[in-house]
Amino acid sequence: MHIDLNADIGEGFDDSAIIPWISSANISCGAHAGTEEQIRTAIRQCKKAGVAIGAHPSYPDKSNFGRKLMLLSATQLGDSLSAQLQYFFALCAQENAVVRHVKPHGALYNHVAKDEATARVLLKLMQQLCPKLLLVTLPDSILAKLAADYGIKVISEAFADRAYRADGSLVPRSEPGALLSPEAAVAQSLCISQQLPLQLSEGQLLLRAQSLCLHGDSPDAVALAKRLNQALVAAGVRICAVTSAADSDTSVSDAQSDGVHHAD
């Protein structure tokens, strides 16, 4: 068994403490959070630690941390995402760092998963700018289903620290219980990594995911990353970055073949 453990970073939080425990990172492109120095530092630290690097573009909305839907035209959204990705790719090139994937952030992540027009804006842009990069999104989402039409390969993702409903949707952050306690997050992650159904009050939910995400801006992010890493390894789950996104035969990086990053 193996799973990718990813976190959103480059957003002004304690990246240096969380990076040792993850296998891939989604680094802000500056539109929702993060200064250039914070983004550069995250890139450098991931490169040094052997953590796979991904671009984390968003709606251009720092006041709401990119977590509020913005009603942009296709042209406006495309121009913003193009500028973000090219900015991020340029920083990575300057740091001699390899980019592996793209993962939308916040409200954009949720919207492209269910809105075809918005999904096509992102996919068309990736086809033009970075067709060989992997795309991280929800399994069975509209974005995931459309990606093949553009030659984009997908990594299916589930959330370690967010509560789910029986239909596979996330409990909105505005509702109680949307963010899981560390204990519940570990239990949920173990089920997902071992392809066991989640036991929810409304029924069971089986999530098939190649990658588990935890949010770097949550108060318990660092402690949860360490705890998740150790619990997964103890259960015999190898933590490693996805390097190709075949549905049934996922390749993994050898950079973390022992299954764990070790922190001091």
mmCIF file of C-alpha atoms in Angstrom:
data_model
loop_
_atom_site.group_PDB
_atom_site.id
_atom_site.type_symbol
_atom_site.label_atom_id
_atom_site.label_comp_id
_atom_site.label_asym_id
_atom_site.label_seq_id
_atom_site.Cartn_x
_atom_site.Cartn_y
_atom_site.Cartn_z
ATOM 1 C CA MET A 1 0.000 0.000 0.000
ATOM 2 C CA HIS A 2 1.164 3.512 -0.746
ATOM 3 C CA ILE A 3 -0.280 7.017 -0.576
ATOM 4 C CA ASP A 4 0.908 10.525 -1.402
ATOM 5 C CA LEU A 5 0.625 12.935 1.543
ATOM 6 C CA ASN A 6 0.378 16.533 0.371
ATOM 7 C CA ALA A 7 -0.034 19.933 2.004
ATOM 8 C CA ASP A 8 -0.759 23.469 0.844
ATOM 9 C CA ILE A 9 2.232 25.676 1.656
ATOM 10 C CA GLY A 10 3.942 28.940 0.665
ATOM 11 C CA GLU A 11 1.066 30.760 2.339
ATOM 12 C CA GLY A 12 2.936 32.359 5.224
ATOM 13 C CA PHE A 13 2.718 29.530 7.759
ATOM 14 C CA ASP A 14 5.287 27.143 9.276
ATOM 15 C CA ASP A 15 6.367 25.341 6.096
ATOM 16 C CA SER A 16 9.758 24.243 7.414
ATOM 17 C CA ALA A 17 8.093 22.195 10.153
ATOM 18 C CA ILE A 18 5.514 20.513 7.903
ATOM 19 C CA ILE A 19 7.714 19.678 4.887
ATOM 20 C CA PRO A 20 9.624 16.848 6.625
ATOM 21 C CA TRP A 21 6.399 14.870 7.018
ATOM 22 C CA ILE A 22 4.864 15.147 3.522
ATOM 23 C CA SER A 23 5.723 13.721 0.117
ATOM 24 C CA SER A 24 4.347 16.498 -2.101
ATOM 25 C CA ALA A 25 3.482 20.170 -1.714
ATOM 26 C CA ASN A 26 1.086 22.576 -3.371
ATOM 27 C CA ILE A 27 2.856 25.928 -3.296
ATOM 28 C CA SER A 28 0.934 29.194 -3.556
ATOM 29 C CA CYS A 29 1.311 31.156 -6.776
ATOM 30 C CA GLY A 30 0.847 34.410 -4.876
ATOM 31 C CA ALA A 31 -2.782 35.222 -5.721
ATOM 32 C CA HIS A 32 -4.431 34.117 -2.462
ATOM 33 C CA ALA A 33 -1.479 34.248 -0.047
ATOM 34 C CA GLY A 34 2.293 34.265 0.197
ATOM 35 C CA THR A 35 5.043 36.708 -0.658
ATOM 36 C CA GLU A 36 7.656 35.978 -3.305
ATOM 37 C CA GLU A 37 10.208 35.203 -0.601
ATOM 38 C CA GLN A 38 7.826 32.810 1.149
ATOM 39 C CA ILE A 39 7.111 31.042 -2.139
ATOM 40 C CA ARG A 40 10.816 30.861 -3.041
ATOM 41 C CA THR A 41 11.665 29.516 0.386
ATOM 42 C CA ALA A 42 8.993 26.829 0.088
ATOM 43 C CA ILE A 43 10.370 25.817 -3.311
ATOM 44 C CA ARG A 44 13.920 25.610 -1.961
ATOM 45 C CA GLN A 45 12.894 23.611 1.109
ATOM 46 C CA CYS A 46 10.860 21.133 -0.939
ATOM 47 C CA LYS A 47 13.711 20.681 -3.384
ATOM 48 C CA LYS A 48 16.162 20.019 -0.543
ATOM 49 C CA ALA A 49 13.795 17.556 1.170
ATOM 50 C CA GLY A 50 12.901 15.645 -1.996
ATOM 51 C CA VAL A 51 9.252 16.704 -1.753
ATOM 52 C CA ALA A 52 7.414 16.889 -5.094
ATOM 53 C CA ILE A 53 6.506 20.450 -6.059
ATOM 54 C CA GLY A 54 3.159 21.615 -7.397
ATOM 55 C CA ALA A 55 1.656 24.948 -8.426
ATOM 56 C CA HIS A 56 -1.339 26.050 -6.339
ATOM 57 C CA PRO A 57 -3.187 28.743 -8.337
ATOM 58 C CA SER A 58 -6.363 30.370 -7.066
ATOM 59 C CA TYR A 59 -8.845 33.133 -7.541
ATOM 60 C CA PRO A 60 -6.973 36.452 -7.177
ATOM 61 C CA ASP A 61 -8.445 37.203 -3.770
ATOM 62 C CA LYS A 62 -6.070 37.650 -0.837
ATOM 63 C CA SER A 63 -8.738 39.252 1.340
ATOM 64 C CA ASN A 64 -10.667 35.970 1.449
ATOM 65 C CA PHE A 65 -7.652 33.626 1.185
ATOM 66 C CA GLY A 66 -9.040 32.402 -2.145
ATOM 67 C CA ARG A 67 -11.939 30.659 -0.412
ATOM 68 C CA LYS A 68 -14.772 32.719 -1.882
ATOM 69 C CA LEU A 69 -16.224 32.101 -5.346
ATOM 70 C CA MET A 70 -15.418 34.914 -7.778
ATOM 71 C CA LEU A 71 -17.624 35.559 -10.796
ATOM 72 C CA LEU A 72 -14.926 36.097 -13.411
ATOM 73 C CA SER A 73 -15.337 35.748 -17.150
ATOM 74 C CA ALA A 74 -13.480 32.909 -18.851
ATOM 75 C CA THR A 75 -10.991 35.450 -20.218
ATOM 76 C CA GLN A 76 -10.426 37.081 -16.837
ATOM 77 C CA LEU A 77 -9.927 33.746 -15.104
ATOM 78 C CA GLY A 78 -7.687 32.419 -17.862
ATOM 79 C CA ASP A 79 -5.512 35.540 -17.794
ATOM 80 C CA SER A 80 -5.168 35.376 -14.001
ATOM 81 C CA LEU A 81 -4.304 31.675 -13.946
ATOM 82 C CA SER A 82 -1.861 32.070 -16.836
ATOM 83 C CA ALA A 83 -0.043 34.877 -15.019
ATOM 84 C CA GLN A 84 0.065 32.863 -11.786
ATOM 85 C CA LEU A 85 1.402 29.708 -13.386
ATOM 86 C CA GLN A 86 4.022 31.497 -15.465
ATOM 87 C CA TYR A 87 5.152 33.427 -12.391
ATOM 88 C CA PHE A 88 5.462 30.200 -10.398
ATOM 89 C CA PHE A 89 7.227 28.326 -13.194
ATOM 90 C CA ALA A 90 9.721 31.184 -13.529
ATOM 91 C CA LEU A 91 10.515 31.058 -9.800
ATOM 92 C CA CYS A 92 10.999 27.281 -9.978
ATOM 93 C CA ALA A 93 13.258 27.663 -13.013
ATOM 94 C CA GLN A 94 15.368 30.213 -11.143
ATOM 95 C CA GLU A 95 15.669 27.748 -8.241
ATOM 96 C CA ASN A 96 16.395 24.811 -10.596
ATOM 97 C CA ALA A 97 13.358 23.036 -9.182
ATOM 98 C CA VAL A 98 11.157 20.589 -11.083
ATOM 99 C CA VAL A 99 7.381 21.112 -11.044
ATOM 100 C CA ARG A 100 5.323 17.903 -10.952
ATOM 101 C CA HIS A 101 1.699 18.978 -10.705
ATOM 102 C CA VAL A 102 -0.974 21.656 -10.598
ATOM 103 C CA LYS A 103 -3.651 21.792 -7.903
ATOM 104 C CA PRO A 104 -6.230 24.603 -7.800
ATOM 105 C CA HIS A 105 -6.815 26.235 -4.429
ATOM 106 C CA GLY A 106 -9.886 26.842 -2.298
ATOM 107 C CA ALA A 107 -13.035 28.045 -4.023
ATOM 108 C CA LEU A 108 -11.451 27.528 -7.433
ATOM 109 C CA TYR A 109 -10.696 23.881 -6.554
ATOM 110 C CA ASN A 110 -14.319 23.306 -5.628
ATOM 111 C CA HIS A 111 -15.735 25.161 -8.633
ATOM 112 C CA VAL A 112 -13.616 23.508 -11.344
ATOM 113 C CA ALA A 113 -14.588 20.131 -9.875
ATOM 114 C CA LYS A 114 -18.261 20.704 -10.732
ATOM 115 C CA ASP A 115 -18.508 23.458 -13.357
ATOM 116 C CA GLU A 116 -17.653 22.363 -16.890
ATOM 117 C CA ALA A 117 -16.955 25.808 -18.337
ATOM 118 C CA THR A 118 -14.503 26.693 -15.559
ATOM 119 C CA ALA A 119 -12.895 23.264 -15.733
ATOM 120 C CA ARG A 120 -12.258 23.746 -19.454
ATOM 121 C CA VAL A 121 -10.566 27.107 -18.798
ATOM 122 C CA LEU A 122 -8.039 25.421 -16.525
ATOM 123 C CA LEU A 123 -7.558 22.368 -18.742
ATOM 124 C CA LYS A 124 -7.071 24.424 -21.897
ATOM 125 C CA LEU A 125 -4.492 26.548 -20.086
ATOM 126 C CA MET A 126 -2.614 23.491 -18.833
ATOM 127 C CA GLN A 127 -2.696 22.014 -22.323
ATOM 128 C CA GLN A 128 -1.027 25.196 -23.590
ATOM 129 C CA LEU A 129 1.451 25.889 -20.777
ATOM 130 C CA CYS A 130 2.231 22.599 -19.052
ATOM 131 C CA PRO A 131 0.651 19.557 -20.741
ATOM 132 C CA LYS A 132 2.985 17.077 -19.049
ATOM 133 C CA LEU A 133 2.155 18.147 -15.512
ATOM 134 C CA LEU A 134 -0.268 16.114 -13.415
ATOM 135 C CA LEU A 135 -3.528 17.639 -12.204
ATOM 136 C CA VAL A 136 -4.724 17.060 -8.639
ATOM 137 C CA THR A 137 -8.495 17.011 -8.194
ATOM 138 C CA LEU A 138 -11.403 15.129 -6.678
ATOM 139 C CA PRO A 139 -12.061 11.620 -8.006
ATOM 140 C CA ASP A 140 -15.044 11.373 -10.376
ATOM 141 C CA SER A 141 -15.282 15.170 -10.615
ATOM 142 C CA ILE A 142 -16.175 16.920 -13.862
ATOM 143 C CA LEU A 143 -12.594 18.198 -14.016
ATOM 144 C CA ALA A 144 -11.208 14.680 -13.693
ATOM 145 C CA LYS A 145 -13.553 13.357 -16.366
ATOM 146 C CA LEU A 146 -12.737 16.132 -18.840
ATOM 147 C CA ALA A 147 -8.966 16.001 -18.334
ATOM 148 C CA ALA A 148 -8.436 13.117 -20.755
ATOM 149 C CA ASP A 149 -9.892 15.232 -23.582
ATOM 150 C CA TYR A 150 -6.970 17.621 -23.123
ATOM 151 C CA GLY A 151 -4.296 14.964 -22.616
ATOM 152 C CA ILE A 152 -3.934 15.863 -18.929
ATOM 153 C CA LYS A 153 -3.345 13.058 -16.411
ATOM 154 C CA VAL A 154 -5.040 13.238 -13.031
ATOM 155 C CA ILE A 155 -4.094 12.410 -9.453
ATOM 156 C CA SER A 156 -7.232 11.677 -7.437
ATOM 157 C CA GLU A 157 -7.266 13.339 -4.033
ATOM 158 C CA ALA A 158 -9.077 13.023 -0.730
ATOM 159 C CA PHE A 159 -8.812 15.232 2.335
ATOM 160 C CA ALA A 160 -7.303 14.051 5.579
ATOM 161 C CA ASP A 161 -8.622 16.881 7.737
ATOM 162 C CA ARG A 162 -12.044 17.669 6.226
ATOM 163 C CA ALA A 163 -15.333 15.938 6.980
ATOM 164 C CA TYR A 164 -17.259 14.241 4.181
ATOM 165 C CA ARG A 165 -20.919 13.663 3.459
ATOM 166 C CA ALA A 166 -22.210 10.300 2.254
ATOM 167 C CA ASP A 167 -22.484 11.626 -1.335
ATOM 168 C CA GLY A 168 -18.734 12.299 -1.375
ATOM 169 C CA SER A 169 -19.003 16.079 -0.994
ATOM 170 C CA LEU A 170 -17.161 17.952 1.734
ATOM 171 C CA VAL A 171 -19.018 19.401 4.693
ATOM 172 C CA PRO A 172 -18.859 23.201 4.083
ATOM 173 C CA ARG A 173 -16.428 25.086 6.289
ATOM 174 C CA SER A 174 -19.346 27.195 7.525
ATOM 175 C CA GLU A 175 -20.914 24.147 9.199
ATOM 176 C CA PRO A 176 -19.911 22.577 12.542
ATOM 177 C CA GLY A 177 -17.571 19.608 12.223
ATOM 178 C CA ALA A 178 -16.213 20.581 8.815
ATOM 179 C CA LEU A 179 -12.648 20.428 10.136
ATOM 180 C CA LEU A 180 -11.766 17.116 11.740
ATOM 181 C CA SER A 181 -9.965 16.674 15.036
ATOM 182 C CA PRO A 182 -6.478 15.140 14.742
ATOM 183 C CA GLU A 183 -7.835 11.800 15.974
ATOM 184 C CA ALA A 184 -10.643 11.772 13.417
ATOM 185 C CA ALA A 185 -8.287 12.882 10.642
ATOM 186 C CA VAL A 186 -5.903 10.006 11.357
ATOM 187 C CA ALA A 187 -8.762 7.493 11.434
ATOM 188 C CA GLN A 188 -10.168 8.831 8.157
ATOM 189 C CA SER A 189 -6.761 8.794 6.495
ATOM 190 C CA LEU A 190 -6.098 5.196 7.507
ATOM 191 C CA CYS A 191 -9.425 4.129 5.993
ATOM 192 C CA ILE A 192 -8.763 5.993 2.736
ATOM 193 C CA SER A 193 -5.184 4.719 2.372
ATOM 194 C CA GLN A 194 -6.319 1.143 2.942
ATOM 195 C CA GLN A 195 -9.396 1.550 0.692
ATOM 196 C CA LEU A 196 -11.827 0.945 3.523
ATOM 197 C CA PRO A 197 -15.216 2.748 3.643
ATOM 198 C CA LEU A 198 -15.679 5.718 5.946
ATOM 199 C CA GLN A 199 -18.401 5.150 8.523
ATOM 200 C CA LEU A 200 -20.547 8.291 8.446
ATOM 201 C CA SER A 201 -23.778 9.074 10.274
ATOM 202 C CA GLU A 202 -25.655 9.017 6.935
ATOM 203 C CA GLY A 203 -24.026 5.801 5.736
ATOM 204 C CA GLN A 204 -20.777 4.543 4.274
ATOM 205 C CA LEU A 205 -18.479 6.274 1.802
ATOM 206 C CA LEU A 206 -15.620 4.641 -0.086
ATOM 207 C CA LEU A 207 -13.044 7.149 -1.370
ATOM 208 C CA ARG A 208 -10.508 5.928 -3.901
ATOM 209 C CA ALA A 209 -7.626 8.378 -3.796
ATOM 210 C CA GLN A 210 -3.948 8.414 -4.692
ATOM 211 C CA SER A 211 -3.167 11.434 -2.523
ATOM 212 C CA LEU A 212 -4.227 12.746 0.894
ATOM 213 C CA CYS A 213 -4.266 16.487 1.558
ATOM 214 C CA LEU A 214 -3.918 18.364 4.822
ATOM 215 C CA HIS A 215 -4.203 22.134 5.039
ATOM 216 C CA GLY A 216 -1.047 23.992 5.990
ATOM 217 C CA ASP A 217 -3.011 26.934 7.430
ATOM 218 C CA SER A 218 -4.880 24.910 10.050
ATOM 219 C CA PRO A 219 -3.782 25.402 13.693
ATOM 220 C CA ASP A 220 -2.756 21.753 14.121
ATOM 221 C CA ALA A 221 -1.150 21.370 10.670
ATOM 222 C CA VAL A 222 2.381 20.500 11.774
ATOM 223 C CA ALA A 223 1.341 18.150 14.578
ATOM 224 C CA LEU A 224 -1.210 16.510 12.280
ATOM 225 C CA ALA A 225 1.315 16.027 9.475
ATOM 226 C CA LYS A 226 3.721 14.251 11.834
ATOM 227 C CA ARG A 227 0.953 12.197 13.406
ATOM 228 C CA LEU A 228 -0.512 11.192 10.029
ATOM 229 C CA ASN A 229 2.893 10.219 8.665
ATOM 230 C CA GLN A 230 3.706 8.055 11.659
ATOM 231 C CA ALA A 231 0.250 6.422 11.793
ATOM 232 C CA LEU A 232 0.299 5.568 8.090
ATOM 233 C CA VAL A 233 3.798 4.105 8.243
ATOM 234 C CA ALA A 234 2.887 2.107 11.353
ATOM 235 C CA ALA A 235 -0.052 0.653 9.413
ATOM 236 C CA GLY A 236 2.274 -0.465 6.617
ATOM 237 C CA VAL A 237 1.403 2.339 4.217
ATOM 238 C CA ARG A 238 4.306 3.750 2.199
ATOM 239 C CA ILE A 239 4.223 7.549 1.838
ATOM 240 C CA CYS A 240 5.508 8.632 -1.546
ATOM 241 C CA ALA A 241 4.840 11.111 -4.327
ATOM 242 C CA VAL A 242 2.834 10.025 -7.355
ATOM 243 C CA THR A 243 4.956 10.330 -10.498
ATOM 244 C CA SER A 244 2.435 9.050 -13.031
ATOM 245 C CA ALA A 245 -1.315 8.941 -12.829
ATOM 246 C CA ALA A 246 -2.410 5.673 -14.360
ATOM 247 C CA ASP A 247 -5.768 4.759 -12.831
ATOM 248 C CA SER A 248 -4.825 1.253 -11.770
ATOM 249 C CA ASP A 249 -1.027 1.180 -11.744
ATOM 250 C CA THR A 250 0.307 4.280 -10.066
ATOM 251 C CA SER A 251 4.054 4.766 -10.124
ATOM 252 C CA VAL A 252 5.702 6.250 -7.073
ATOM 253 C CA SER A 253 8.882 8.128 -6.407
ATOM 254 C CA ASP A 254 11.786 6.324 -4.792
ATOM 255 C CA ALA A 255 12.793 9.505 -2.980
ATOM 256 C CA GLN A 256 10.954 8.298 0.119
ATOM 257 C CA SER A 257 11.221 4.557 -0.172
ATOM 258 C CA ASP A 258 11.462 4.176 3.608
ATOM 259 C CA GLY A 259 8.000 5.692 3.812
ATOM 260 C CA VAL A 260 8.769 8.569 6.100
ATOM 261 C CA HIS A 261 10.575 11.887 6.225
ATOM 262 C CA HIS A 262 12.492 12.209 9.455
ATOM 263 C CA ALA A 263 12.370 15.444 11.397
ATOM 264 C CA ASP A 264 14.695 16.520 14.175
#
